[in-house]
XYZ file of C-alpha atoms in Angstrom:
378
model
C -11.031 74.392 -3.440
C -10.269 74.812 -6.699
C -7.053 71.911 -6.609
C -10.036 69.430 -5.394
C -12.101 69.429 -8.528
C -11.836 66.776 -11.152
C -12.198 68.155 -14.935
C -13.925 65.866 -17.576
C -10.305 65.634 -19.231
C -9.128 63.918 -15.762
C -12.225 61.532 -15.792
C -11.870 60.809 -19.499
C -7.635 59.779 -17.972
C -8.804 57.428 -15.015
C -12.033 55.682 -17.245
C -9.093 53.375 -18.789
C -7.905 52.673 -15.900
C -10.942 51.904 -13.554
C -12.127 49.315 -16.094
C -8.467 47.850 -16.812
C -8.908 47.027 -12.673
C -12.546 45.578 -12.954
C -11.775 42.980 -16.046
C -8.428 42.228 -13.975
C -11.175 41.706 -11.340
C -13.865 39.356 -13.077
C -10.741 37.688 -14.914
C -8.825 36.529 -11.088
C -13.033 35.344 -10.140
C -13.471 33.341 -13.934
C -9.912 31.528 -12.913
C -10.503 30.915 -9.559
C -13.914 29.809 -10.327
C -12.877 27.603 -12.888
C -9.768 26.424 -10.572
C -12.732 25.188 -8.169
C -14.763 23.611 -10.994
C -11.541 21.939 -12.156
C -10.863 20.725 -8.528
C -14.379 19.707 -7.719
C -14.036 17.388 -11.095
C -10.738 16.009 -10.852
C -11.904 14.969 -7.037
C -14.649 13.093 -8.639
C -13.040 11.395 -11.336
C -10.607 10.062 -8.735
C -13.391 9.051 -6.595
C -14.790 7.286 -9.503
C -11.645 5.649 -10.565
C -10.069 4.897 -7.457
C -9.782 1.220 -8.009
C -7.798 1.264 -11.138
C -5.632 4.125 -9.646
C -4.852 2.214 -6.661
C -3.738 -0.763 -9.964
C -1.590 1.589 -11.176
C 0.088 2.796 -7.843
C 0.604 -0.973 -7.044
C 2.213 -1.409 -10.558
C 4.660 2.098 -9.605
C 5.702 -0.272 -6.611
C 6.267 -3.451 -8.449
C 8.579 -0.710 -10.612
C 10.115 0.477 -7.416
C 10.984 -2.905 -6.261
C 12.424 -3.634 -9.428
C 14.441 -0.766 -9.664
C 16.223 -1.519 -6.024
C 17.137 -4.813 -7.594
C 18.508 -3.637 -10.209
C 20.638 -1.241 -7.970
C 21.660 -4.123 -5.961
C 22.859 -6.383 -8.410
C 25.352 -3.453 -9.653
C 27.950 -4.575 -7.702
C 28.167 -7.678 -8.853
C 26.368 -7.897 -12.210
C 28.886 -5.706 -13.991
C 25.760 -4.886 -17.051
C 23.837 -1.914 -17.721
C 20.774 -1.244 -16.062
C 18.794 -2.680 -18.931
C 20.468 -6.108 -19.011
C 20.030 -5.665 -15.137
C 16.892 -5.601 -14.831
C 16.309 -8.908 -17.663
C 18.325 -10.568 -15.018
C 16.397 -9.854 -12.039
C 13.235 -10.394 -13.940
C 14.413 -13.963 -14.605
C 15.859 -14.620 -11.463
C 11.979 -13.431 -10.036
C 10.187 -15.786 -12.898
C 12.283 -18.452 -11.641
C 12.032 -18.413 -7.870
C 8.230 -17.740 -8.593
C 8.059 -20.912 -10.827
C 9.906 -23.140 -7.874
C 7.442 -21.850 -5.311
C 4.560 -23.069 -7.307
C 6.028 -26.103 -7.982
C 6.999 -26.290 -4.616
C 3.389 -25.299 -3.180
C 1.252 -27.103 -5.301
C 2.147 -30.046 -3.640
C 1.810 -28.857 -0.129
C -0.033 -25.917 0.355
C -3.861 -26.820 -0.865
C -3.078 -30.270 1.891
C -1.910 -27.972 4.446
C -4.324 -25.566 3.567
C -7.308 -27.829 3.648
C -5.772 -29.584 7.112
C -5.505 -25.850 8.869
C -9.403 -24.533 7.711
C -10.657 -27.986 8.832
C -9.791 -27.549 12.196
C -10.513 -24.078 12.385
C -13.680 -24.587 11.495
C -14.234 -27.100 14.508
C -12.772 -24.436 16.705
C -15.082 -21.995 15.372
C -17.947 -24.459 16.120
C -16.697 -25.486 19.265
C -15.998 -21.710 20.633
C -19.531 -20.839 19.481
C -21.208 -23.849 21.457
C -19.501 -22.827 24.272
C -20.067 -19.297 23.900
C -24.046 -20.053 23.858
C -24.118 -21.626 26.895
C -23.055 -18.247 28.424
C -25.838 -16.352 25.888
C -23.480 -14.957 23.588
C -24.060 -15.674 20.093
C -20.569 -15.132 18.245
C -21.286 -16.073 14.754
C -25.129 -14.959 14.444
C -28.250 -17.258 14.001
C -27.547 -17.803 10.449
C -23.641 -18.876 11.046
C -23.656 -23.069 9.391
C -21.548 -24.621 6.925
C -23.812 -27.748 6.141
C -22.275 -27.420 2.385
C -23.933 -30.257 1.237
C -27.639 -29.076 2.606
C -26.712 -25.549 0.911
C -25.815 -26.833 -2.712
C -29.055 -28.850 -2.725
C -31.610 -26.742 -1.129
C -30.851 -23.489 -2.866
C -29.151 -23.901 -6.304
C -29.950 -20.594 -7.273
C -27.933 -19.411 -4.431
C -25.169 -21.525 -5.461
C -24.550 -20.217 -9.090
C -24.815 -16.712 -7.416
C -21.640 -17.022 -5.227
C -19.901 -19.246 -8.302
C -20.527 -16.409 -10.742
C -19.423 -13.742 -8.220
C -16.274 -16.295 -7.169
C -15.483 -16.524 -10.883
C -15.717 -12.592 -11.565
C -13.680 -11.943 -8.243
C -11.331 -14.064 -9.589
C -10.999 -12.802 -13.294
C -10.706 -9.422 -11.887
C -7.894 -10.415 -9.768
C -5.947 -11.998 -12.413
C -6.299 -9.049 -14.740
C -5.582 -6.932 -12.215
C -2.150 -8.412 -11.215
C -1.400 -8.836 -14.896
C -1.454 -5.050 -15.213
C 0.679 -4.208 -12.197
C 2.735 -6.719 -13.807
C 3.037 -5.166 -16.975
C 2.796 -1.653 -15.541
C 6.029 -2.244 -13.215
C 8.013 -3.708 -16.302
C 7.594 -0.548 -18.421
C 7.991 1.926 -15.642
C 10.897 0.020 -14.645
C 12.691 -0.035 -17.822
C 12.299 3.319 -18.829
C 11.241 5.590 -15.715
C 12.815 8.711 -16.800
C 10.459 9.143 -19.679
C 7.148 8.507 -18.065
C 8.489 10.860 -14.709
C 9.402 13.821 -17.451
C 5.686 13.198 -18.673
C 4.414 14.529 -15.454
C 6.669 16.887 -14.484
C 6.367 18.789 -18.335
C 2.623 19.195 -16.809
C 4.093 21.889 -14.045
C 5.672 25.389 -14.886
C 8.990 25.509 -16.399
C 10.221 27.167 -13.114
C 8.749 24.881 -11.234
C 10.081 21.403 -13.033
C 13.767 20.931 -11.223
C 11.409 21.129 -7.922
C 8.508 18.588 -9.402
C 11.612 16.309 -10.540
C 13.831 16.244 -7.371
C 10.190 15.666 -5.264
C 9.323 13.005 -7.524
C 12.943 11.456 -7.431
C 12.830 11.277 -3.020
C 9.327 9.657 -3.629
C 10.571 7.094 -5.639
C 13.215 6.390 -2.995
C 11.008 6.498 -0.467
C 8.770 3.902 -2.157
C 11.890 1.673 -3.118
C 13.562 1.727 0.642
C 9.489 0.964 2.067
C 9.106 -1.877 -0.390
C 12.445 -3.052 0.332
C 12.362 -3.178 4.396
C 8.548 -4.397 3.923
C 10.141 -7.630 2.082
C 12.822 -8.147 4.601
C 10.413 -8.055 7.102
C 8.009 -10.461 5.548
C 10.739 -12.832 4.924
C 12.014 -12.376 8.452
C 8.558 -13.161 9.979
C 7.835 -15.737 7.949
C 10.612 -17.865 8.568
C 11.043 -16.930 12.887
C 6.658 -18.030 12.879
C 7.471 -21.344 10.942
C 10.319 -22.323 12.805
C 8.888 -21.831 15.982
C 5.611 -23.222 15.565
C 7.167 -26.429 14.002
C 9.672 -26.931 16.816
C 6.293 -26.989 19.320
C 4.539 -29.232 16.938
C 1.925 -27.184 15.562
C 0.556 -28.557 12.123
C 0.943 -26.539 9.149
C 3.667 -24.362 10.514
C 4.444 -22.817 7.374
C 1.179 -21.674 5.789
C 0.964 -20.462 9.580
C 4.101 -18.489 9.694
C 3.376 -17.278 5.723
C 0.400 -15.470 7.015
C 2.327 -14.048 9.816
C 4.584 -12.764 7.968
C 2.565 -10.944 4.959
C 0.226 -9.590 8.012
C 2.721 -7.130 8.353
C 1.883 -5.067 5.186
C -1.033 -4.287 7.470
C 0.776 -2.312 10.633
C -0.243 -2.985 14.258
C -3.927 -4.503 12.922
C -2.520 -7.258 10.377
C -0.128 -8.752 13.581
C -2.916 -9.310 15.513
C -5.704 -10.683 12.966
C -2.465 -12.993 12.319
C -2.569 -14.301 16.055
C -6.199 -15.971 15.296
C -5.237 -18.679 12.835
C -2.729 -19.563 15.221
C -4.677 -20.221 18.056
C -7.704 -21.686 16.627
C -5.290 -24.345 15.556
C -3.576 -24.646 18.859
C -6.883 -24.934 20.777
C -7.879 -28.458 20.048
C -4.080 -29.716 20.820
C -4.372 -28.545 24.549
C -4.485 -25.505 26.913
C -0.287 -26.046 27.436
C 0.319 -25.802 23.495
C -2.037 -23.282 23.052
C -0.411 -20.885 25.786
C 3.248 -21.882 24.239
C 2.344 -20.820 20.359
C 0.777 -17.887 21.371
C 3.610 -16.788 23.737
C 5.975 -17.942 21.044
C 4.185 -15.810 18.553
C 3.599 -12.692 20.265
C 7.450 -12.495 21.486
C 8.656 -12.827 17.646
C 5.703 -9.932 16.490
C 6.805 -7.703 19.580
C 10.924 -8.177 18.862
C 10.212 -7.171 15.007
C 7.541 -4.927 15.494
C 9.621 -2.694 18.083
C 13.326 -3.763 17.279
C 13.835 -5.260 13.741
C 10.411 -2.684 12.029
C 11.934 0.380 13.199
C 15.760 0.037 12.683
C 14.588 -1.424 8.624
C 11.804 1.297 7.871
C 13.405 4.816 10.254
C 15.264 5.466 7.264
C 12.285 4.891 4.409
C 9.386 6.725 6.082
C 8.744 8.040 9.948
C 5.485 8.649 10.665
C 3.495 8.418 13.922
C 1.454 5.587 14.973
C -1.635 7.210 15.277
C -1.775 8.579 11.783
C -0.826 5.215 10.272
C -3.703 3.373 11.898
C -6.217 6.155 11.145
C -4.366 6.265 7.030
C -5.089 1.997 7.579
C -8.940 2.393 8.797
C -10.029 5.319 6.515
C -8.417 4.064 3.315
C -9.861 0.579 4.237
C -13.045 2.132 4.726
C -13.674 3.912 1.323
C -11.668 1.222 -0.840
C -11.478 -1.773 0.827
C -9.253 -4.137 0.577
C -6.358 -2.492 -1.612
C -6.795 0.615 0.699
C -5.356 -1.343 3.646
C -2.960 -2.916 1.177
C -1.603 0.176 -0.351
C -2.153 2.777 2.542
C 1.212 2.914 4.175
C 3.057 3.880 0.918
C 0.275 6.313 0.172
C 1.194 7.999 3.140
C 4.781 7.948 2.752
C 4.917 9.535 -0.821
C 1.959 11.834 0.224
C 3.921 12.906 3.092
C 6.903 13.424 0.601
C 4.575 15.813 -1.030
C 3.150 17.793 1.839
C 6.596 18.262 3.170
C 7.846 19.733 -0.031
C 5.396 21.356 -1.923
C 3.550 22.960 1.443
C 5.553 23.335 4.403
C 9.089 24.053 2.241
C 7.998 25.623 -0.941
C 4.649 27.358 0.242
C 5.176 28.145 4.452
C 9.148 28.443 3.828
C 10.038 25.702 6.670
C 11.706 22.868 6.352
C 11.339 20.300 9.340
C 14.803 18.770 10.617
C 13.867 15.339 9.935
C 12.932 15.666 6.468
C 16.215 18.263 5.661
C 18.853 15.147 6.095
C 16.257 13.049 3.871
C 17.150 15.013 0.278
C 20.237 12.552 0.193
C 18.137 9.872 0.270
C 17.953 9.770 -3.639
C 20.395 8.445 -5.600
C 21.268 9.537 -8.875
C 19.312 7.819 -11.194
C 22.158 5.414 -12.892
C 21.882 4.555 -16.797
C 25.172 3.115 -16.957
């Protein structure tokens, strides 16, 4: 019995000890406390400036877009990457210049022509609709312009100030991704060594090779998403001019940028289309719809997947919920911007959490780390 008792010399020993283990204690609850606090804030600050971090994302893909340029012209522009880059930024500011030149003289006609006789269609669909007790458009649906300017002016400054401030915000908000996707461009090691300095020294080579394959991953999307545009455009203008549709090409334009928006923007694309086909007869009608939906199913399920397999794979379903839930809590540049969201968050999830924190590494994603080039500063 007398091994089991504890003197006051052994207590006065383990009194260190015991309290050493409770401030570890309340030290591990103060950090993970203030890890949640931290959280909790940072979560709201995004929420609250989720607009102007969507800017900047669209001004990192402006950079990344630039950047493949500047790889491409390598080759044959025998430069450094600075002088590069000028290049392809002049060769952009020129094509950009032709096209408004171009436009400005038949775009706003075409324009006008095509939302004229939509606007028929609309009223003749929702005539027709009535007679069957459906109302399409809702009782206050009318576009008597003239009655509206008169009888409510103080309506009509309303929607000009609010046209006005949409469009001020636009402008200054391209003119930043603009400016944005110059600097990153031209100097992109310094502002990625700005974020990765914010991680633990043993964990920067992992932040900087992650943040490398996002890049690629961003440059490849951009890439295949310009291709495809480009493609679509051209197939929907063709076709709908050799039928005799009128305004093929603002027709086929829209096609074609409707597939930044997967699997919804192709079909909101089909409506234009038809609503202009309708009044020239049930046979044209059926033709430039056929017509259209053969092109949209040969790239969406042949040219889509062989351009964007190697840039990002991820399954349908989560790309239309990404589309609907990003749309939903920011609108317009949430549809814009949420594929590439996904693919660089994807990126992240892949490397940080399943690799780094689960140890696994999924077979698709282990032949992706020689997606990323070497970032060249000859």
């Amino acid at each position: 019995m007398s091994e089991l008792r504890i003197g006051p010399d052994q207590l006065r020993d383990n009194a260190p000890h015991e309290a050493a283990v409770v401030a570890h204690g309340q030290r591990s609850l103060l950090a993970t406390g203030l890890a949640l606090l931290g959280t909790c804030v940072a979560l709201f600050l995004t929420w609250k400036t989720v607009s102007s971090l969507l800017i900047i994302f669209a001004g990192v893909l402006f950079a990344a877009l630039l950047d493949a340029a500047a790889r491409a012209t390598a080759p044959v522009v025998r430069l450094n990457r600075i002088w590069r880059l000028t290049v392809v930024l002049l060769l952009l500011t020129a094509a950009v210049g032709l096209a408004l030149v171009w436009g400005a003289g038949k775009l706003p006609e075409q324009t006008r022509i095509l939302l004229k006789v939509m606007d028929t269609q609309l009223d003749v669909l929702q005539q027709h609709l009535l007679t069957y007790g459906v109302d399409l458009l809702g009782p206050e649906w009318g576009r008597d312009f003239a009655q509206w300017l008169v009888s409510d002016q103080g309506r009509f400054f309303s929607h000009a100030q609010r046209v006005l401030g949409g469009a001020s915000s636009f402008l200054a908000g391209a003119l930043v991704i603009l400016f944005l996707g110059i600097l990153f461009a031209f100097d992109p090691t310094s502002h990625r060594e700005s974020i990765v300095v914010l991680a633990k020294p043993s964990c920067r080579a992992r932040t900087r090779e992650v943040m490398d394959q996002m890049g690629s991953v961003l440059r490849l999307w951009f890439v295949g998403q310009l291709i495809r545009v480009v493609l679509m455009t051209l197939c929907v203008w063709a076709a709908l001019y050799l039928i005799g549709l009128p305004g093929p090409f603002v027709l086929g334009l829209q096609a074609g940028f409707s597939n930044f928006v997967p699997y919804l923007g192709p079909i909101l694309a089909a409506i234009p289309i038809a609503l202009v086909a309708m009044p020239l007869g049930a046979s044209l009608l059926i033709w430039a719809v056929a017509v259209y939906t053969i092109i949209q199913s040969i790239e969406g399920y042949v040219v889509g997947p062989l351009i964007q397999r190697q840039a990002v794979e991820i399954p349908p379903a989560w790309t239309l919920v990404a589309i609907v839930l990003l749309g939903a809590m920011f609108g317009v540049m949430g549809i814009a911007l949420a594929m590439p969201l996904v693919a660089v968050g994807r990126v992240a999830i892949i490397r940080f959490y399943v690799e780094d924190y689960l140890g696994d590494a999924p077979p698709r994603m282990v032949d992706q780390r020689n997606l990323e080039v070497p970032h060249d500063q000859a």
